[in-house]
Tab-separated table of C-alpha atoms and ligand atoms in Angstrom:
chain	number	residue	atom	x	y	z
A	1	MET	CA	-21.419	-43.060	-12.785
A	2	ASN	CA	-22.373	-39.625	-11.533
A	3	SER	CA	-25.374	-40.084	-9.212
A	4	LEU	CA	-25.988	-37.355	-6.688
A	5	GLU	CA	-25.491	-40.004	-4.083
A	6	THR	CA	-21.854	-40.524	-5.287
A	7	ILE	CA	-21.396	-36.892	-5.050
A	8	LYS	CA	-22.636	-36.172	-1.693
A	9	LYS	CA	-20.724	-38.951	-0.313
A	10	ARG	CA	-17.461	-37.934	-1.936
A	11	MET	CA	-18.027	-34.444	-0.806
A	12	SER	CA	-18.340	-35.377	2.837
A	13	ASP	CA	-15.751	-38.110	2.839
A	14	PRO	CA	-12.801	-36.815	4.611
A	15	GLU	CA	-10.368	-39.278	2.792
A	16	HIS	CA	-11.394	-37.603	-0.364
A	17	GLU	CA	-11.028	-34.106	1.123
A	18	SER	CA	-7.502	-34.844	2.213
A	19	SER	CA	-6.707	-36.281	-1.174
A	20	ALA	CA	-8.336	-33.291	-2.794
A	21	SER	CA	-5.732	-31.122	-1.252
A	22	THR	CA	-2.774	-33.213	-2.684
A	23	ASP	CA	-1.861	-33.931	-6.291
A	24	SER	CA	-5.005	-35.654	-7.305
A	25	GLY	CA	-6.880	-32.336	-7.494
A	26	SER	CA	-7.599	-28.883	-5.869
A	27	ALA	CA	-10.685	-27.675	-4.348
A	28	LEU	CA	-11.273	-25.810	-7.623
A	29	GLN	CA	-9.486	-26.308	-10.962
A	30	LEU	CA	-10.293	-24.490	-14.213
A	31	GLN	CA	-8.297	-25.650	-17.193
A	32	ASP	CA	-8.073	-23.677	-20.574
A	33	ILE	CA	-11.616	-22.216	-20.243
A	34	THR	CA	-12.826	-20.347	-23.100
A	35	ARG	CA	-16.133	-18.511	-23.427
A	36	ARG	CA	-17.226	-16.671	-26.600
A	37	PHE	CA	-20.375	-14.668	-27.317
A	38	THR	CA	-21.676	-14.252	-30.702
A	39	SER	CA	-24.174	-11.741	-31.936
A	40	GLY	CA	-24.664	-11.657	-35.605
A	41	ASP	CA	-21.329	-12.213	-37.423
A	42	GLN	CA	-19.345	-10.935	-34.526
A	43	THR	CA	-17.733	-13.099	-32.053
A	44	LEU	CA	-16.300	-11.852	-28.914
A	45	THR	CA	-13.912	-14.085	-27.043
A	46	VAL	CA	-14.216	-13.036	-23.422
A	47	LEU	CA	-12.268	-15.857	-21.680
A	48	ASP	CA	-9.506	-17.298	-23.731
A	49	GLY	CA	-7.801	-20.425	-22.454
A	50	LEU	CA	-8.024	-19.329	-18.793
A	51	SER	CA	-6.669	-21.642	-16.021
A	52	LEU	CA	-6.721	-21.440	-12.326
A	53	ARG	CA	-6.263	-23.682	-9.341
A	54	LEU	CA	-7.025	-23.126	-5.698
A	55	ASN	CA	-6.956	-25.186	-2.599
A	56	SER	CA	-9.410	-25.194	0.203
A	57	GLY	CA	-8.787	-22.226	2.554
A	58	GLU	CA	-7.186	-19.943	-0.338
A	59	SER	CA	-8.885	-16.448	-1.272
A	60	LEU	CA	-8.350	-14.773	-4.485
A	61	ALA	CA	-9.158	-11.272	-5.630
A	62	ILE	CA	-9.925	-10.712	-9.328
A	63	THR	CA	-9.836	-7.292	-10.827
A	64	GLY	CA	-10.022	-5.785	-14.100
A	65	PRO	CA	-11.682	-3.137	-15.995
A	66	SER	CA	-15.425	-3.190	-16.785
A	67	GLY	CA	-16.268	-5.582	-19.690
A	68	SER	CA	-13.070	-7.701	-19.042
A	69	GLY	CA	-15.247	-10.936	-18.371
A	70	LYS	CA	-15.022	-10.861	-14.396
A	71	SER	CA	-18.695	-11.653	-14.170
A	72	THR	CA	-18.612	-14.270	-16.875
A	73	LEU	CA	-15.917	-16.055	-15.235
A	74	LEU	CA	-17.897	-16.055	-11.831
A	75	GLN	CA	-20.882	-17.273	-13.825
A	76	ILE	CA	-18.953	-20.304	-15.054
A	77	ILE	CA	-17.243	-21.120	-11.713
A	78	GLY	CA	-20.589	-21.042	-10.198
A	79	THR	CA	-21.883	-23.411	-12.828
A	80	LEU	CA	-24.585	-21.075	-14.074
A	81	ASP	CA	-23.042	-20.741	-17.416
A	82	ARG	CA	-21.024	-23.235	-19.542
A	83	PRO	CA	-17.758	-22.616	-21.130
A	84	ASP	CA	-17.358	-23.320	-24.761
A	85	GLU	CA	-14.057	-25.118	-24.180
A	86	GLY	CA	-11.853	-26.195	-21.178
A	87	SER	CA	-12.847	-27.978	-18.092
A	88	LEU	CA	-14.080	-27.109	-14.512
A	89	MET	CA	-13.562	-29.363	-11.271
A	90	ILE	CA	-15.107	-28.493	-8.038
A	91	ALA	CA	-14.120	-30.942	-5.131
A	92	GLY	CA	-13.072	-33.538	-7.532
A	93	GLN	CA	-16.359	-33.414	-9.605
A	94	ASP	CA	-16.891	-32.183	-13.144
A	95	PRO	CA	-20.254	-30.393	-12.572
A	96	PHE	CA	-21.118	-29.974	-16.448
A	97	SER	CA	-21.078	-33.859	-16.682
A	98	LEU	CA	-24.125	-33.753	-14.454
A	99	SER	CA	-27.756	-33.772	-15.438
A	100	GLU	CA	-29.593	-30.347	-15.200
A	101	SER	CA	-31.314	-31.333	-12.018
A	102	ASP	CA	-28.163	-33.138	-10.373
A	103	LEU	CA	-26.220	-29.906	-11.436
A	104	ALA	CA	-28.701	-27.575	-9.602
A	105	THR	CA	-28.451	-29.664	-6.551
A	106	PHE	CA	-24.531	-29.718	-6.745
A	107	ARG	CA	-24.527	-26.005	-7.342
A	108	GLY	CA	-26.558	-25.628	-4.199
A	109	GLN	CA	-24.331	-27.740	-2.058
A	110	ALA	CA	-20.880	-26.733	-3.513
A	111	ILE	CA	-21.313	-23.097	-4.149
A	112	GLY	CA	-22.174	-20.031	-1.966
A	113	PHE	CA	-22.955	-16.901	-3.867
A	114	ILE	CA	-22.691	-13.375	-2.187
A	115	PHE	CA	-23.893	-10.550	-4.580
A	116	GLN	CA	-23.606	-6.875	-4.430
A	117	ASP	CA	-27.189	-6.017	-4.131
A	118	TYR	CA	-27.738	-8.937	-1.566
A	119	HIS	CA	-30.502	-10.762	-3.409
A	120	LEU	CA	-32.456	-11.185	0.035
A	121	LEU	CA	-36.392	-11.898	-0.087
A	122	PRO	CA	-37.992	-8.808	1.514
A	123	GLN	CA	-40.919	-10.964	2.956
A	124	LEU	CA	-38.699	-13.334	4.738
A	125	SER	CA	-37.016	-12.778	8.186
A	126	VAL	CA	-33.064	-12.948	8.544
A	127	VAL	CA	-33.154	-16.683	9.723
A	128	GLU	CA	-35.528	-17.678	6.900
A	129	ASN	CA	-33.333	-15.868	4.305
A	130	VAL	CA	-30.129	-17.817	5.551
A	131	LEU	CA	-32.040	-20.942	5.205
A	132	ILE	CA	-33.292	-20.487	1.780
A	133	PRO	CA	-30.418	-22.637	0.071
A	134	THR	CA	-31.675	-25.691	2.295
A	135	LEU	CA	-35.236	-25.470	0.960
A	136	ALA	CA	-34.102	-27.182	-2.372
A	137	LEU	CA	-33.413	-30.137	-0.425
A	138	GLY	CA	-36.755	-30.479	1.377
A	139	ASN	CA	-37.942	-29.571	4.696
A	140	VAL	CA	-35.681	-27.638	7.057
A	141	THR	CA	-34.166	-29.723	9.727
A	142	GLU	CA	-33.621	-28.775	13.430
A	143	ALA	CA	-29.819	-28.895	12.704
A	144	GLN	CA	-30.088	-26.569	9.625
A	145	ARG	CA	-32.044	-24.142	11.892
A	146	GLU	CA	-29.431	-24.228	14.488
A	147	ARG	CA	-26.587	-23.760	11.903
A	148	ALA	CA	-28.261	-20.755	10.530
A	149	GLU	CA	-28.692	-19.316	13.947
A	150	SER	CA	-24.958	-19.960	14.787
A	151	LEU	CA	-23.982	-18.417	11.366
A	152	ILE	CA	-26.172	-15.374	12.180
A	153	GLU	CA	-24.502	-15.041	15.477
A	154	ALA	CA	-21.078	-15.341	13.942
A	155	VAL	CA	-21.666	-12.595	11.441
A	156	GLY	CA	-22.874	-10.449	14.436
A	157	LEU	CA	-26.737	-10.353	13.978
A	158	ALA	CA	-27.825	-12.376	16.832
A	159	ASP	CA	-30.182	-9.593	17.795
A	160	ARG	CA	-31.644	-9.372	14.460
A	161	MET	CA	-32.824	-12.853	13.619
A	162	GLY	CA	-36.373	-11.982	13.250
A	163	HIS	CA	-35.805	-8.716	11.216
A	164	ARG	CA	-36.845	-8.318	7.614
A	165	PRO	CA	-34.259	-7.090	5.038
A	166	GLY	CA	-36.088	-3.783	4.882
A	167	GLN	CA	-35.183	-3.151	8.587
A	168	LEU	CA	-31.460	-3.757	8.127
A	169	SER	CA	-28.627	-1.425	6.821
A	170	GLY	CA	-26.580	-2.344	3.812
A	171	GLY	CA	-23.731	-3.688	5.779
A	172	GLN	CA	-26.285	-5.783	7.911
A	173	LYS	CA	-27.805	-7.153	4.635
A	174	GLU	CA	-24.235	-8.116	3.278
A	175	ARG	CA	-23.771	-9.994	6.641
A	176	VAL	CA	-27.059	-11.959	6.064
A	177	ALA	CA	-25.796	-12.841	2.518
A	178	ILE	CA	-22.373	-13.999	3.846
A	179	ALA	CA	-24.161	-16.240	6.562
A	180	ARG	CA	-26.590	-17.475	3.713
A	181	SER	CA	-23.504	-18.404	1.430
A	182	LEU	CA	-22.305	-20.717	4.168
A	183	ILE	CA	-25.331	-22.556	5.089
A	184	MET	CA	-24.564	-25.535	2.899
A	185	GLU	CA	-20.918	-25.681	3.868
A	186	PRO	CA	-19.969	-24.880	0.296
A	187	THR	CA	-16.445	-25.781	-1.301
A	188	VAL	CA	-16.390	-22.446	-3.056
A	189	MET	CA	-17.670	-19.039	-2.004
A	190	LEU	CA	-18.082	-16.471	-4.926
A	191	ALA	CA	-18.547	-12.740	-4.284
A	192	ASP	CA	-19.189	-10.233	-6.909
A	193	GLU	CA	-18.249	-6.594	-5.652
A	194	PRO	CA	-19.378	-7.545	-1.970
A	195	THR	CA	-18.360	-4.130	-0.752
A	196	GLY	CA	-19.474	-2.193	-3.760
A	197	ASN	CA	-22.563	-0.680	-2.009
A	198	LEU	CA	-20.907	0.103	1.304
A	199	ASP	CA	-19.233	2.939	2.902
A	200	ARG	CA	-15.410	2.753	3.408
A	201	ARG	CA	-15.820	1.638	7.170
A	202	THR	CA	-18.500	-0.829	6.640
A	203	ALA	CA	-16.650	-2.213	3.705
A	204	ASP	CA	-13.610	-2.810	5.915
A	205	GLU	CA	-15.749	-4.576	8.428
A	206	VAL	CA	-17.362	-6.800	5.801
A	207	THR	CA	-13.961	-7.538	4.492
A	208	GLU	CA	-12.733	-8.813	7.791
A	209	LEU	CA	-15.897	-10.727	8.305
A	210	LEU	CA	-15.729	-12.406	4.883
A	211	LEU	CA	-12.050	-13.568	5.610
A	212	LYS	CA	-12.871	-14.674	9.166
A	213	MET	CA	-15.992	-16.695	7.959
A	214	GLN	CA	-13.932	-18.017	4.894
A	215	THR	CA	-11.198	-19.405	7.131
A	216	GLN	CA	-13.564	-20.869	9.542
A	217	ALA	CA	-15.424	-22.776	6.661
A	218	ASN	CA	-12.024	-23.610	4.979
A	219	ALA	CA	-13.758	-22.748	1.663
A	220	VAL	CA	-12.035	-21.385	-1.511
A	221	MET	CA	-13.119	-17.814	-1.837
A	222	ILE	CA	-13.255	-15.778	-5.062
A	223	VAL	CA	-13.906	-11.906	-4.822
A	224	VAL	CA	-14.415	-9.818	-7.852
A	225	THR	CA	-13.879	-6.148	-6.892
A	226	HIS	CA	-12.901	-2.605	-8.102
A	227	SER	CA	-11.676	-1.920	-4.353
A	228	ASP	CA	-7.847	-1.969	-3.711
A	229	GLU	CA	-8.532	-2.404	0.031
A	230	LEU	CA	-10.636	-5.442	-0.445
A	231	SER	CA	-8.285	-6.978	-3.099
A	232	LYS	CA	-5.258	-6.418	-0.970
A	233	ALA	CA	-7.024	-8.248	1.865
A	234	MET	CA	-7.267	-11.518	-0.156
A	235	GLY	CA	-4.495	-14.154	-0.154
A	236	LYS	CA	-3.940	-13.952	-3.991
A	237	ARG	CA	-4.680	-11.365	-6.549
A	238	HIS	CA	-5.021	-11.657	-10.471
A	239	GLU	CA	-6.189	-9.386	-12.969
A	240	LEU	CA	-8.392	-10.540	-15.818
A	241	GLN	CA	-6.696	-9.344	-18.981
A	242	ASP	CA	-7.278	-10.404	-22.658
A	243	GLY	CA	-9.362	-13.303	-21.435
A	244	LYS	CA	-6.618	-14.792	-19.054
A	245	LEU	CA	-5.642	-14.114	-15.359
A	246	VAL	CA	-2.345	-12.309	-14.986
B	301	ADP	P1	-17.199	-7.566	-16.262
B	301	ADP	O1	-17.979	-8.359	-15.141
B	301	ADP	O2	-15.757	-7.780	-16.211
B	301	ADP	O3	-17.565	-6.198	-16.460
B	301	ADP	P2	-18.778	-9.384	-18.233
B	301	ADP	O4	-18.219	-10.664	-17.911
B	301	ADP	O5	-20.022	-8.937	-17.759
B	301	ADP	O6	-17.496	-8.232	-17.639
B	301	ADP	O7	-18.698	-9.044	-19.694
B	301	ADP	C1	-17.526	-9.310	-20.526
B	301	ADP	C2	-18.012	-9.111	-21.877
B	301	ADP	O8	-18.902	-10.061	-22.322
B	301	ADP	C3	-18.614	-7.834	-22.153
B	301	ADP	O9	-18.238	-7.299	-23.487
B	301	ADP	C4	-20.094	-8.172	-22.338
B	301	ADP	O10	-20.806	-7.310	-23.146
B	301	ADP	C5	-19.989	-9.539	-22.821
B	301	ADP	N1	-21.193	-10.484	-22.454
B	301	ADP	C6	-21.269	-10.820	-21.317
B	301	ADP	N2	-22.407	-11.636	-21.200
B	301	ADP	C7	-22.949	-11.750	-22.498
B	301	ADP	C8	-23.983	-12.497	-23.095
B	301	ADP	N3	-24.846	-13.229	-22.270
B	301	ADP	N4	-24.184	-12.254	-24.398
B	301	ADP	C9	-23.457	-11.654	-25.118
B	301	ADP	N5	-22.238	-10.824	-24.670
B	301	ADP	C10	-22.025	-10.918	-23.257
B	302	MG	MG1	-19.460	-7.602	-13.858
Protein backbone atom coordinates (compact mmCIF):
# COMPACT_ATOMS: atom_id res chain seq x y z
CA MET A 1 0.00 0.00 0.00
CA ASN A 2 1.21 3.47 -0.84
CA SER A 3 -0.77 5.74 1.43
CA LEU A 4 0.66 9.14 2.10
CA GLU A 5 0.99 8.40 5.81
CA THR A 6 3.27 5.48 4.98
CA ILE A 7 5.39 7.70 2.78
CA LYS A 8 5.67 10.45 5.37
CA LYS A 9 6.56 7.93 8.06
CA ARG A 10 9.17 6.32 5.88
CA MET A 11 10.68 9.65 4.89
CA SER A 12 11.04 10.76 8.51
CA ASP A 13 12.13 7.36 9.85
CA PRO A 14 15.87 7.52 10.68
CA GLU A 15 16.26 3.76 10.30
CA HIS A 16 14.94 3.99 6.81
CA GLU A 17 17.31 6.85 6.06
CA SER A 18 20.30 4.83 7.16
CA SER A 19 19.20 1.84 5.12
CA ALA A 20 18.58 4.19 2.17
CA SER A 21 22.27 5.04 2.09
CA THR A 22 23.27 1.36 1.86
CA ASP A 23 22.51 -1.31 -0.70
CA SER A 24 18.75 -1.26 -0.28
CA GLY A 25 18.57 1.99 -2.27
CA SER A 26 20.09 5.41 -2.85
CA ALA A 27 18.34 8.68 -2.09
CA LEU A 28 17.84 9.02 -5.84
CA GLN A 29 17.91 6.24 -8.38
CA LEU A 30 17.03 6.31 -12.08
CA GLN A 31 17.11 3.06 -14.01
CA ASP A 32 16.97 2.88 -17.81
CA ILE A 33 14.88 6.03 -18.21
CA THR A 34 13.61 6.59 -21.74
CA ARG A 35 11.57 9.60 -22.85
CA ARG A 36 10.31 10.10 -26.38
CA PHE A 37 8.34 12.91 -27.95
CA THR A 38 6.20 12.24 -30.97
CA SER A 39 4.89 14.84 -33.35
CA GLY A 40 3.24 13.70 -36.53
CA ASP A 41 5.15 10.66 -37.77
CA GLN A 42 8.42 11.81 -36.17
CA THR A 43 9.58 10.29 -32.88
CA LEU A 44 12.41 11.96 -31.01
CA THR A 45 14.13 9.89 -28.32
CA VAL A 46 15.42 12.53 -25.89
CA LEU A 47 16.43 10.24 -23.02
CA ASP A 48 17.57 6.79 -24.05
CA GLY A 49 18.05 4.26 -21.25
CA LEU A 50 19.55 6.75 -18.83
CA SER A 51 20.60 5.54 -15.37
CA LEU A 52 21.82 7.51 -12.37
CA ARG A 53 22.29 6.87 -8.67
CA LEU A 54 23.05 9.48 -6.01
CA ASN A 55 23.25 9.29 -2.22
CA SER A 56 22.24 11.92 0.32
CA GLY A 57 24.76 14.75 0.41
CA GLU A 58 26.00 14.22 -3.17
CA SER A 59 25.93 16.99 -5.76
CA LEU A 60 25.92 16.60 -9.53
CA ALA A 61 26.29 19.05 -12.41
CA ILE A 62 24.61 18.11 -15.70
CA THR A 63 25.92 19.87 -18.78
CA GLY A 64 25.18 19.42 -22.45
CA PRO A 65 24.24 21.48 -25.48
CA SER A 66 20.86 23.11 -25.85
CA GLY A 67 18.26 20.53 -26.82
CA SER A 68 20.18 17.58 -25.34
CA GLY A 69 17.38 16.87 -22.85
CA LYS A 70 18.60 18.49 -19.62
CA SER A 71 15.27 20.12 -18.77
CA THR A 72 13.39 16.95 -19.75
CA LEU A 73 15.54 14.98 -17.31
CA LEU A 74 15.00 17.51 -14.50
CA GLN A 75 11.25 17.41 -15.14
CA ILE A 76 11.24 13.63 -14.74
CA ILE A 77 13.38 13.66 -11.59
CA GLY A 78 11.09 16.41 -10.29
CA THR A 79 8.13 14.04 -10.99
CA LEU A 80 6.53 16.67 -13.24
CA ASP A 81 6.86 14.47 -16.33
CA ARG A 82 6.71 10.67 -16.65
CA PRO A 83 9.22 8.55 -18.52
CA ASP A 84 8.00 6.21 -21.26
CA GLU A 85 10.22 3.47 -19.84
CA GLY A 86 12.38 2.95 -16.80
CA SER A 87 12.03 3.59 -13.10
CA LEU A 88 12.60 6.44 -10.68
CA MET A 89 13.04 5.95 -6.93
CA ILE A 90 13.30 8.82 -4.47
CA ALA A 91 13.95 8.03 -0.80
CA GLY A 92 12.86 4.45 -1.42
CA GLN A 93 9.58 5.48 -3.04
CA ASP A 94 8.43 5.03 -6.63
CA PRO A 95 6.60 8.35 -7.04
CA PHE A 96 4.88 7.31 -10.27
CA SER A 97 3.06 4.52 -8.43
CA LEU A 98 1.18 7.16 -6.39
CA SER A 99 -2.19 8.69 -7.19
CA GLU A 100 -2.06 12.18 -8.71
CA SER A 101 -2.91 13.88 -5.42
CA ASP A 102 -0.45 11.81 -3.37
CA LEU A 103 2.17 12.47 -6.05
CA ALA A 104 1.63 16.22 -5.70
CA THR A 105 2.09 15.98 -1.94
CA PHE A 106 5.13 13.75 -2.33
CA ARG A 107 6.64 16.20 -4.82
CA GLY A 108 6.07 19.10 -2.44
CA GLN A 109 7.87 17.27 0.35
CA ALA A 110 10.63 15.44 -1.48
CA ILE A 111 11.74 17.90 -4.14
CA GLY A 112 13.02 21.46 -3.87
CA PHE A 113 13.01 23.38 -7.16
CA ILE A 114 15.29 26.32 -7.93
CA PHE A 115 14.71 28.09 -11.24
CA GLN A 116 16.82 30.51 -13.23
CA ASP A 117 14.04 33.09 -13.24
CA TYR A 118 13.28 32.54 -9.52
CA HIS A 119 9.49 31.96 -9.79
CA LEU A 120 8.80 34.21 -6.79
CA LEU A 121 5.35 35.72 -6.29
CA PRO A 122 5.71 39.52 -6.54
CA GLN A 123 2.81 40.32 -4.19
CA LEU A 124 4.28 38.25 -1.33
CA SER A 125 7.09 39.12 1.08
CA VAL A 126 10.35 37.18 1.27
CA VAL A 127 9.11 35.15 4.27
CA GLU A 128 5.79 34.42 2.56
CA ASN A 129 7.52 33.31 -0.62
CA VAL A 130 9.70 30.90 1.34
CA LEU A 131 6.56 29.50 3.01
CA ILE A 132 4.69 28.85 -0.27
CA PRO A 133 5.51 25.11 -0.38
CA THR A 134 4.03 24.63 3.10
CA LEU A 135 0.65 26.08 2.09
CA ALA A 136 -0.30 22.91 0.20
CA LEU A 137 -0.38 21.09 3.53
CA GLY A 138 -2.73 23.57 5.20
CA ASN A 139 -2.08 26.41 7.61
CA VAL A 140 1.45 27.59 8.27
CA THR A 141 2.64 26.42 11.68
CA GLU A 142 4.79 28.45 14.04
CA ALA A 143 7.59 25.91 13.54
CA GLN A 144 7.44 26.40 9.77
CA ARG A 145 7.56 30.17 10.14
CA GLU A 146 10.61 29.85 12.39
CA ARG A 147 12.24 27.49 9.92
CA ALA A 148 11.56 29.97 7.10
CA GLU A 149 13.17 32.76 9.09
CA SER A 150 16.23 30.71 9.94
CA LEU A 151 16.62 29.68 6.28
CA ILE A 152 16.37 33.33 5.23
CA GLU A 153 19.04 34.19 7.81
CA ALA A 154 21.20 31.35 6.52
CA VAL A 155 21.03 32.68 2.95
CA GLY A 156 22.07 36.11 4.22
CA LEU A 157 18.77 37.99 3.96
CA ALA A 158 17.92 38.48 7.65
CA ASP A 159 17.35 42.18 7.03
CA ARG A 160 15.06 41.59 4.02
CA MET A 161 12.32 39.36 5.53
CA GLY A 162 9.51 41.77 4.71
CA HIS A 163 10.78 42.91 1.32
CA ARG A 164 8.95 42.04 -1.89
CA PRO A 165 10.79 40.39 -4.78
CA GLY A 166 10.63 43.66 -6.75
CA GLN A 167 12.79 45.27 -4.07
CA LEU A 168 15.56 42.66 -4.38
CA SER A 169 18.52 42.20 -6.71
CA GLY A 170 18.82 39.08 -8.90
CA GLY A 171 21.29 37.46 -6.51
CA GLN A 172 19.00 38.16 -3.57
CA LYS A 173 16.01 36.68 -5.42
CA GLU A 174 18.05 33.55 -6.12
CA ARG A 175 18.84 33.35 -2.39
CA VAL A 176 15.12 33.48 -1.60
CA ALA A 177 14.55 30.68 -4.13
CA ILE A 178 17.24 28.58 -2.42
CA ALA A 179 15.65 29.13 1.00
CA ARG A 180 12.23 28.23 -0.42
CA SER A 181 13.56 25.03 -1.98
CA LEU A 182 14.63 23.82 1.47
CA ILE A 183 11.57 24.69 3.55
CA MET A 184 10.13 21.13 3.32
CA GLU A 185 13.51 19.45 4.00
CA PRO A 186 13.57 17.79 0.57
CA THR A 187 15.48 14.66 -0.39
CA VAL A 188 16.44 16.21 -3.74
CA MET A 189 17.24 19.80 -4.75
CA LEU A 190 16.90 20.53 -8.48
CA ALA A 191 18.35 23.69 -9.98
CA ASP A 192 18.01 24.70 -13.65
CA GLU A 193 20.70 27.28 -14.56
CA PRO A 194 20.65 28.80 -11.05
CA THR A 195 23.40 31.30 -11.94
CA GLY A 196 22.27 31.91 -15.52
CA ASN A 197 20.97 35.43 -14.86
CA LEU A 198 23.75 36.54 -12.51
CA ASP A 199 27.02 38.39 -12.99
CA ARG A 200 30.20 36.44 -12.33
CA ARG A 201 30.78 37.57 -8.77
CA THR A 202 27.16 37.07 -7.69
CA ALA A 203 27.17 33.69 -9.46
CA ASP A 204 30.19 32.64 -7.38
CA GLU A 205 28.45 33.71 -4.18
CA VAL A 206 25.27 31.82 -5.12
CA THR A 207 27.33 28.71 -6.01
CA GLU A 208 28.99 28.79 -2.60
CA LEU A 209 25.64 29.29 -0.90
CA LEU A 210 23.98 26.45 -2.83
CA LEU A 211 26.70 24.03 -1.70
CA LYS A 212 26.61 25.25 1.90
CA MET A 213 22.83 24.86 2.11
CA GLN A 214 22.83 21.49 0.37
CA THR A 215 25.52 20.15 2.72
CA GLN A 216 23.60 21.36 5.77
CA ALA A 217 20.41 19.78 4.46
CA ASN A 218 22.24 16.56 3.48
CA ALA A 219 20.16 16.61 0.30
CA VAL A 220 20.99 15.32 -3.17
CA MET A 221 21.55 18.33 -5.44
CA ILE A 222 21.39 18.29 -9.23
CA VAL A 223 22.31 21.42 -11.12
CA VAL A 224 21.82 21.92 -14.85
CA THR A 225 24.25 24.53 -16.11
CA HIS A 226 26.30 25.93 -18.95
CA SER A 227 28.72 27.46 -16.46
CA ASP A 228 32.14 25.83 -16.07
CA GLU A 229 32.61 27.46 -12.68
CA LEU A 230 29.34 26.13 -11.29
CA SER A 231 29.81 22.68 -12.75
CA LYS A 232 33.36 22.38 -11.37
CA ALA A 233 32.09 23.27 -7.89
CA MET A 234 29.76 20.23 -7.82
CA GLY A 235 30.97 16.88 -6.45
CA LYS A 236 30.21 15.04 -9.72
CA ARG A 237 29.80 16.11 -13.35
CA HIS A 238 28.03 14.36 -16.21
CA GLU A 239 27.29 15.44 -19.74
CA LEU A 240 24.02 14.53 -21.38
CA GLN A 241 24.91 12.98 -24.73
CA ASP A 242 22.72 10.91 -27.04
CA GLY A 243 20.14 10.52 -24.29
CA LYS A 244 22.58 9.20 -21.69
CA LEU A 245 24.81 10.65 -18.98
CA VAL A 246 28.51 10.29 -19.76
P1 LIG B 1 17.70 21.18 -22.96
O1 LIG B 1 17.08 21.54 -21.64
O2 LIG B 1 18.93 20.35 -22.83
O3 LIG B 1 17.97 22.38 -23.82
P2 LIG B 1 15.12 19.95 -23.47
O4 LIG B 1 15.01 18.88 -22.47
O5 LIG B 1 14.36 21.20 -23.21
O6 LIG B 1 16.67 20.28 -23.76
O7 LIG B 1 14.65 19.40 -24.88
C1 LIG B 1 15.22 18.27 -25.50
C2 LIG B 1 14.53 17.98 -26.80
O8 LIG B 1 13.23 17.51 -26.56
C3 LIG B 1 14.40 19.19 -27.70
O9 LIG B 1 14.63 18.77 -29.03
C4 LIG B 1 12.98 19.62 -27.51
O10 LIG B 1 12.47 20.22 -28.64
C5 LIG B 1 12.27 18.31 -27.22
N1 LIG B 1 11.11 18.48 -26.33
C6 LIG B 1 11.17 18.86 -25.03
N2 LIG B 1 9.94 18.88 -24.48
C7 LIG B 1 9.08 18.52 -25.47
C8 LIG B 1 7.65 18.35 -25.54
N3 LIG B 1 6.86 18.53 -24.48
N4 LIG B 1 7.14 17.95 -26.73
C9 LIG B 1 7.92 17.72 -27.80
N5 LIG B 1 9.26 17.86 -27.80
C10 LIG B 1 9.83 18.25 -26.66
MG1 LIG C 1 16.67 23.43 -20.80
